[in-house]
Coordinates of C-alpha atoms in Angstrom, one line a residue:
Chain N
M5 CA 79.9 109.0 122.7
D6 CA 78.4 106.0 120.9
V7 CA 80.5 103.4 119.2
K8 CA 78.7 104.1 115.9
D9 CA 79.9 107.7 116.1
I10 CA 83.5 106.6 116.5
I11 CA 83.4 104.0 113.7
K12 CA 83.7 106.4 110.8
K13 CA 86.1 106.7 107.9
E14 CA 87.8 109.9 109.1
N15 CA 88.5 108.3 112.5
F16 CA 90.3 105.2 111.0
V17 CA 93.8 104.7 112.6
Y18 CA 94.8 101.1 111.9
G19 CA 93.7 98.2 109.9
K20 CA 94.5 95.6 107.3
S21 CA 97.3 96.5 104.9
K22 CA 96.3 96.9 101.2
V23 CA 99.2 94.5 100.2
L24 CA 97.4 91.6 102.0
T25 CA 94.7 89.9 100.0
D26 CA 91.2 89.1 101.2
N27 CA 91.8 85.4 101.3
P28 CA 91.3 83.9 104.8
M29 CA 94.6 82.5 106.1
H30 CA 94.9 78.7 106.4
Y31 CA 97.1 79.1 109.5
C32 CA 95.9 77.8 112.8
P33 CA 94.3 80.3 115.2
G34 CA 97.0 82.5 116.9
C35 CA 99.8 81.4 114.5
T36 CA 102.8 83.9 114.3
H37 CA 102.9 83.5 110.5
G38 CA 99.9 85.8 110.2
V39 CA 101.6 88.6 112.2
V40 CA 104.8 88.4 110.2
H41 CA 102.9 88.4 106.9
K42 CA 101.1 91.5 108.1
V43 CA 104.3 93.3 109.2
L44 CA 105.9 92.5 105.9
A45 CA 102.9 93.7 104.0
E46 CA 102.9 97.0 105.9
V47 CA 106.6 97.6 105.2
I48 CA 106.1 96.9 101.5
E49 CA 103.1 99.3 101.4
E50 CA 105.0 102.0 103.3
L51 CA 108.0 101.9 101.0
D52 CA 105.7 101.6 97.9
I53 CA 107.6 98.6 96.4
Q54 CA 104.6 96.3 95.8
D55 CA 105.3 96.1 92.1
K56 CA 109.0 95.4 92.5
T57 CA 108.9 92.8 95.3
I58 CA 109.6 89.1 94.6
G59 CA 109.1 86.6 97.4
V60 CA 110.4 83.0 97.5
S61 CA 108.2 80.8 99.6
P62 CA 109.5 77.6 101.4
V63 CA 108.1 74.2 102.0
G64 CA 106.3 74.3 105.3
C65 CA 103.2 76.0 106.5
A66 CA 104.1 79.2 104.6
V67 CA 104.1 77.3 101.3
L68 CA 100.8 79.0 100.5
A69 CA 102.0 82.5 101.4
Y70 CA 101.3 83.5 97.8
N71 CA 97.6 83.5 98.6
Y72 CA 98.0 86.2 101.2
L73 CA 100.5 88.8 99.9
D74 CA 99.6 90.5 96.7
I75 CA 103.2 90.5 95.2
D76 CA 105.1 88.3 92.8
W77 CA 106.1 84.9 94.3
H78 CA 108.2 81.9 93.4
E79 CA 108.0 78.5 95.1
A80 CA 111.3 76.8 95.9
A81 CA 112.2 73.1 96.5
H82 CA 112.6 72.2 100.2
G83 CA 115.3 74.4 101.7
R84 CA 116.4 75.8 98.4
A85 CA 114.8 79.3 98.6
P86 CA 118.1 81.2 99.2
A87 CA 119.6 79.6 96.1
L88 CA 116.6 80.5 94.0
A89 CA 116.5 84.1 95.4
S90 CA 120.2 84.4 94.6
A91 CA 119.4 83.8 90.9
I92 CA 116.5 86.2 90.9
N93 CA 118.3 89.1 92.6
R94 CA 121.2 88.7 90.2
L95 CA 118.9 88.7 87.1
Y96 CA 116.8 91.6 88.4
P97 CA 119.0 93.8 90.5
D98 CA 116.4 96.5 90.7
K99 CA 113.9 94.2 92.5
F100 CA 113.5 93.5 96.2
V101 CA 113.9 89.8 96.7
F102 CA 113.2 88.0 99.9
T103 CA 112.9 84.4 101.1
Y104 CA 110.4 83.4 103.8
Q105 CA 111.4 80.1 105.6
G106 CA 110.7 78.1 108.6
D107 CA 113.2 76.3 110.9
G108 CA 112.6 72.9 109.4
D109 CA 113.2 74.3 105.9
L110 CA 116.1 76.7 106.7
A111 CA 118.0 75.1 109.5
S112 CA 117.8 71.5 108.4
I113 CA 117.5 70.5 104.7
G114 CA 118.4 74.1 103.6
A115 CA 121.3 74.7 106.0
A116 CA 123.9 74.6 103.2
E117 CA 122.0 76.9 100.9
I118 CA 121.4 79.7 103.5
M119 CA 125.0 79.5 104.7
H120 CA 126.4 79.9 101.2
A121 CA 123.9 82.6 100.1
C122 CA 124.8 84.6 103.2
N123 CA 128.5 84.0 102.7
R124 CA 128.3 85.2 99.1
G125 CA 126.5 88.3 100.4
E126 CA 123.5 87.9 98.1
K127 CA 121.4 91.1 98.0
Q128 CA 118.3 89.5 99.5
L129 CA 116.4 89.3 102.8
T130 CA 115.7 86.1 104.6
I131 CA 112.8 86.0 107.1
F132 CA 113.3 82.9 109.3
I133 CA 110.4 81.7 111.5
N134 CA 111.7 79.6 114.3
N135 CA 109.1 77.7 116.3
A136 CA 111.4 74.8 117.3
I137 CA 109.3 72.2 115.5
Y138 CA 108.2 71.0 112.1
G139 CA 104.7 72.5 112.2
M140 CA 103.1 71.5 108.9
T141 CA 104.0 67.8 109.1
G142 CA 102.7 67.2 112.6
G143 CA 105.1 68.6 115.2
Q144 CA 108.3 66.5 114.6
M145 CA 111.6 67.4 116.1
A146 CA 113.6 70.1 114.2
P147 CA 117.2 71.1 114.5
T148 CA 116.1 74.0 116.7
T149 CA 114.0 71.9 119.1
L150 CA 115.0 72.7 122.7
E151 CA 116.8 70.3 125.0
G152 CA 114.3 68.0 126.7
M153 CA 111.4 69.3 124.6
K154 CA 108.8 66.7 123.7
T155 CA 107.7 66.4 120.1
A156 CA 106.0 63.8 117.9
T157 CA 109.4 62.2 117.2
S158 CA 111.0 62.8 120.6
P159 CA 108.2 61.7 123.0
Y160 CA 110.7 61.5 125.9
G161 CA 112.2 64.9 125.2
R162 CA 115.2 65.8 123.0
N163 CA 118.2 63.9 124.3
V164 CA 121.3 65.8 123.3
A165 CA 123.5 62.6 123.5
L166 CA 121.3 61.1 120.8
H167 CA 119.9 64.0 118.8
G168 CA 122.5 66.7 119.2
Y169 CA 122.1 70.3 120.5
P170 CA 119.5 72.9 119.4
L171 CA 121.0 74.8 116.5
Q172 CA 121.4 78.5 116.9
I173 CA 121.7 79.2 113.2
T174 CA 121.3 82.9 113.5
E175 CA 124.5 83.2 115.6
L176 CA 126.3 81.2 112.9
I177 CA 125.0 83.4 110.2
A178 CA 126.1 86.6 112.1
Q179 CA 129.7 85.4 111.7
L180 CA 129.6 85.4 107.9
P181 CA 131.1 88.5 106.3
G182 CA 128.4 88.7 103.6
T183 CA 125.7 89.6 106.0
C184 CA 125.0 93.2 106.8
Y185 CA 122.1 93.0 109.3
V186 CA 121.3 90.0 111.5
T187 CA 118.7 90.2 114.1
R188 CA 116.3 88.1 116.2
Q189 CA 112.9 89.4 116.9
S190 CA 109.5 88.1 118.2
A191 CA 105.8 89.0 117.6
H192 CA 104.0 88.0 120.8
T193 CA 103.2 91.5 122.2
P194 CA 102.3 94.9 120.6
G195 CA 105.7 96.1 121.5
A196 CA 107.5 93.2 119.9
V197 CA 105.4 93.6 116.7
R198 CA 106.5 97.3 116.6
K199 CA 110.2 96.3 117.0
L200 CA 109.8 93.6 114.4
K201 CA 108.4 96.3 112.0
Q202 CA 111.4 98.6 112.6
A203 CA 113.8 95.6 112.0
M204 CA 111.9 94.7 108.8
L205 CA 112.0 98.3 107.6
K206 CA 115.8 98.5 108.1
A207 CA 116.3 95.1 106.4
V208 CA 114.2 95.9 103.4
K209 CA 116.0 99.3 103.0
N210 CA 119.4 97.5 103.3
T211 CA 118.3 95.1 100.6
L212 CA 117.1 97.9 98.3
E213 CA 120.5 99.7 98.8
R214 CA 122.2 96.3 97.9
K215 CA 124.3 96.4 101.1
G216 CA 124.4 92.6 101.6
T217 CA 122.3 89.9 103.0
S218 CA 119.9 90.8 105.7
F219 CA 118.6 88.1 108.0
I220 CA 115.6 88.4 110.5
E221 CA 114.8 85.5 112.8
V222 CA 111.4 85.6 114.3
V223 CA 111.0 83.4 117.4
A224 CA 107.5 82.1 116.9
T225 CA 104.9 79.8 118.3
C226 CA 103.3 76.7 117.0
N227 CA 100.4 76.2 119.3
S228 CA 99.0 73.2 117.4
G229 CA 102.4 71.4 117.5
W230 CA 103.1 72.4 121.1
K231 CA 99.5 71.3 122.1
Q232 CA 98.7 74.5 123.9
S233 CA 96.4 77.4 123.5
P234 CA 97.7 80.5 121.6
V235 CA 98.0 82.5 124.8
D236 CA 99.7 79.7 126.7
S237 CA 102.1 79.2 123.8
N238 CA 103.2 82.8 124.0
K239 CA 103.9 82.4 127.7
W240 CA 105.8 79.1 127.1
M241 CA 107.8 80.8 124.4
V242 CA 108.9 83.6 126.7
E243 CA 109.8 81.2 129.4
N244 CA 111.6 78.5 127.4
M245 CA 112.5 79.8 123.9
F246 CA 113.9 83.2 124.9
P247 CA 116.7 81.9 127.2
K248 CA 118.1 79.8 124.3
Y249 CA 117.2 82.3 121.6
P250 CA 117.7 85.7 123.1
L251 CA 116.2 88.7 121.2
G252 CA 118.2 91.5 119.8
D253 CA 120.5 92.6 116.9
M254 CA 123.5 90.4 116.4
K255 CA 125.0 92.4 113.6
D256 CA 124.2 95.8 112.1
I257 CA 126.7 97.4 109.7
Chain W
M24 CA 97.0 114.4 128.3
A25 CA 94.1 114.6 125.9
K26 CA 91.5 111.9 126.5
S27 CA 90.7 109.6 123.6
R28 CA 87.9 107.2 122.8
G29 CA 88.3 104.3 120.5
A30 CA 86.4 101.5 118.9
I31 CA 87.2 98.4 116.9
E32 CA 85.5 96.7 114.1
V33 CA 86.0 92.9 113.9
D34 CA 85.7 91.0 110.6
V35 CA 83.6 88.3 112.4
E36 CA 83.7 85.7 109.6
K37 CA 87.5 85.7 109.4
C38 CA 88.2 85.8 113.2
K39 CA 89.6 82.5 114.5
G40 CA 89.0 83.3 118.2
C41 CA 92.7 82.9 119.2
A42 CA 92.2 85.4 122.1
L43 CA 95.6 87.1 121.5
C44 CA 93.7 90.5 121.2
K45 CA 92.0 89.9 124.5
E46 CA 95.4 89.3 126.1
A47 CA 97.0 92.3 124.5
C48 CA 94.2 94.8 125.4
P49 CA 95.4 97.1 128.2
T50 CA 91.9 98.2 129.2
K51 CA 90.2 94.8 129.0
V52 CA 87.7 95.8 126.3
I53 CA 87.7 92.6 124.3
D54 CA 86.2 89.3 125.0
L55 CA 85.2 86.2 123.0
A56 CA 81.6 85.9 122.1
K57 CA 79.4 83.0 123.3
E58 CA 78.1 82.7 119.7
V59 CA 80.2 81.2 117.0
N60 CA 80.9 82.4 113.4
G61 CA 80.5 80.3 110.2
K62 CA 83.7 78.5 110.9
G63 CA 82.7 77.6 114.4
Y64 CA 85.0 80.0 116.3
N65 CA 84.0 82.2 119.2
Y66 CA 84.9 85.5 117.6
A67 CA 86.3 88.6 119.4
Y68 CA 83.9 91.5 120.2
M69 CA 83.9 94.6 122.3
A70 CA 82.5 93.5 125.7
N71 CA 83.3 96.8 127.4
P72 CA 83.3 99.5 124.6
E73 CA 83.4 102.5 127.0
A74 CA 87.0 101.5 128.0
C75 CA 88.5 101.4 124.5
I76 CA 91.2 104.1 124.0
G77 CA 92.0 103.2 120.4
C78 CA 95.6 102.1 121.2
T79 CA 95.7 99.6 118.3
S80 CA 97.4 96.9 120.5
C81 CA 94.7 94.3 119.6
A82 CA 95.0 94.9 115.8
L83 CA 98.9 94.8 116.0
V84 CA 98.9 91.3 117.5
C85 CA 96.0 89.9 115.4
P86 CA 97.4 87.2 113.1
D87 CA 94.6 87.4 110.7
S88 CA 94.3 91.2 110.4
V89 CA 90.6 91.2 111.1
I90 CA 90.6 94.2 113.5
A91 CA 90.2 97.8 112.3
V92 CA 90.7 100.5 114.9
Y93 CA 89.0 103.9 115.0
K94 CA 89.9 106.7 117.4
V95 CA 88.7 110.2 118.3
T96 CA 90.4 112.7 120.6
L97 CA 88.0 114.3 123.0

């Protein structure tokens, strides 16, 4: 059978979601952001909530996420996305509100906002991309940087006596009574992407049912910041990130 | 189990040649082209189209959603 006979409309099984726009993404080759955008777009398409979804984008690489998902967006000041999303979900209780933040945005400058939003049990979803580095600004050390990991601002590796320990913020958030679903996922293999989609589906449904705050951490790569190829970054992530940031559900009620 | 044949269609101009699809492919169908696209990236293509089973693994891990998968059951 020839390839031309297979590539026909009736044989189509999987492709780009309609919620994604046609703009080429500005992310580096192999960046996990693209996979998470795609999974989110597929969930929004499946649940048919494109016209009632409001996203709050962070400061970081995903600041331009409004170019890629065809939904309503709001841009927040650095780290303040959960506070902004709180206001939006209270004003529009019938909408689905989510924030999309990186580790520099959420775990550092925005640590207070995410803690209090989760503690209040705001009816919103937070997608947290953890790549242990400040990606957009050139690979500086973040609160989540691993012990001994070399970055632009820790050229001899993170020294815990000087810089403190890597912050496992998802574990802290799971302790808060306002959260209903807290999980840590990844997107480096087809299986991990399928699991991420299931988690995303559950979190979005929880938010639509106004059960409480849902929180999904995605352990991600930053191949430009880590100075590795996309394939090597995935291997490095499995070997070094997963022992410190183990995958799985931390809370599901 | 019924046999299946698949094929992928790559949006060449949007592909960034990250090779994650090549790594994810269980039947080693995909490789990066020697030629480059308009952005200067070696784009992904089907180097071994007979082996494709249409499992969608490549499209699932593609960060730029440039892969469309087609499948027929024989």
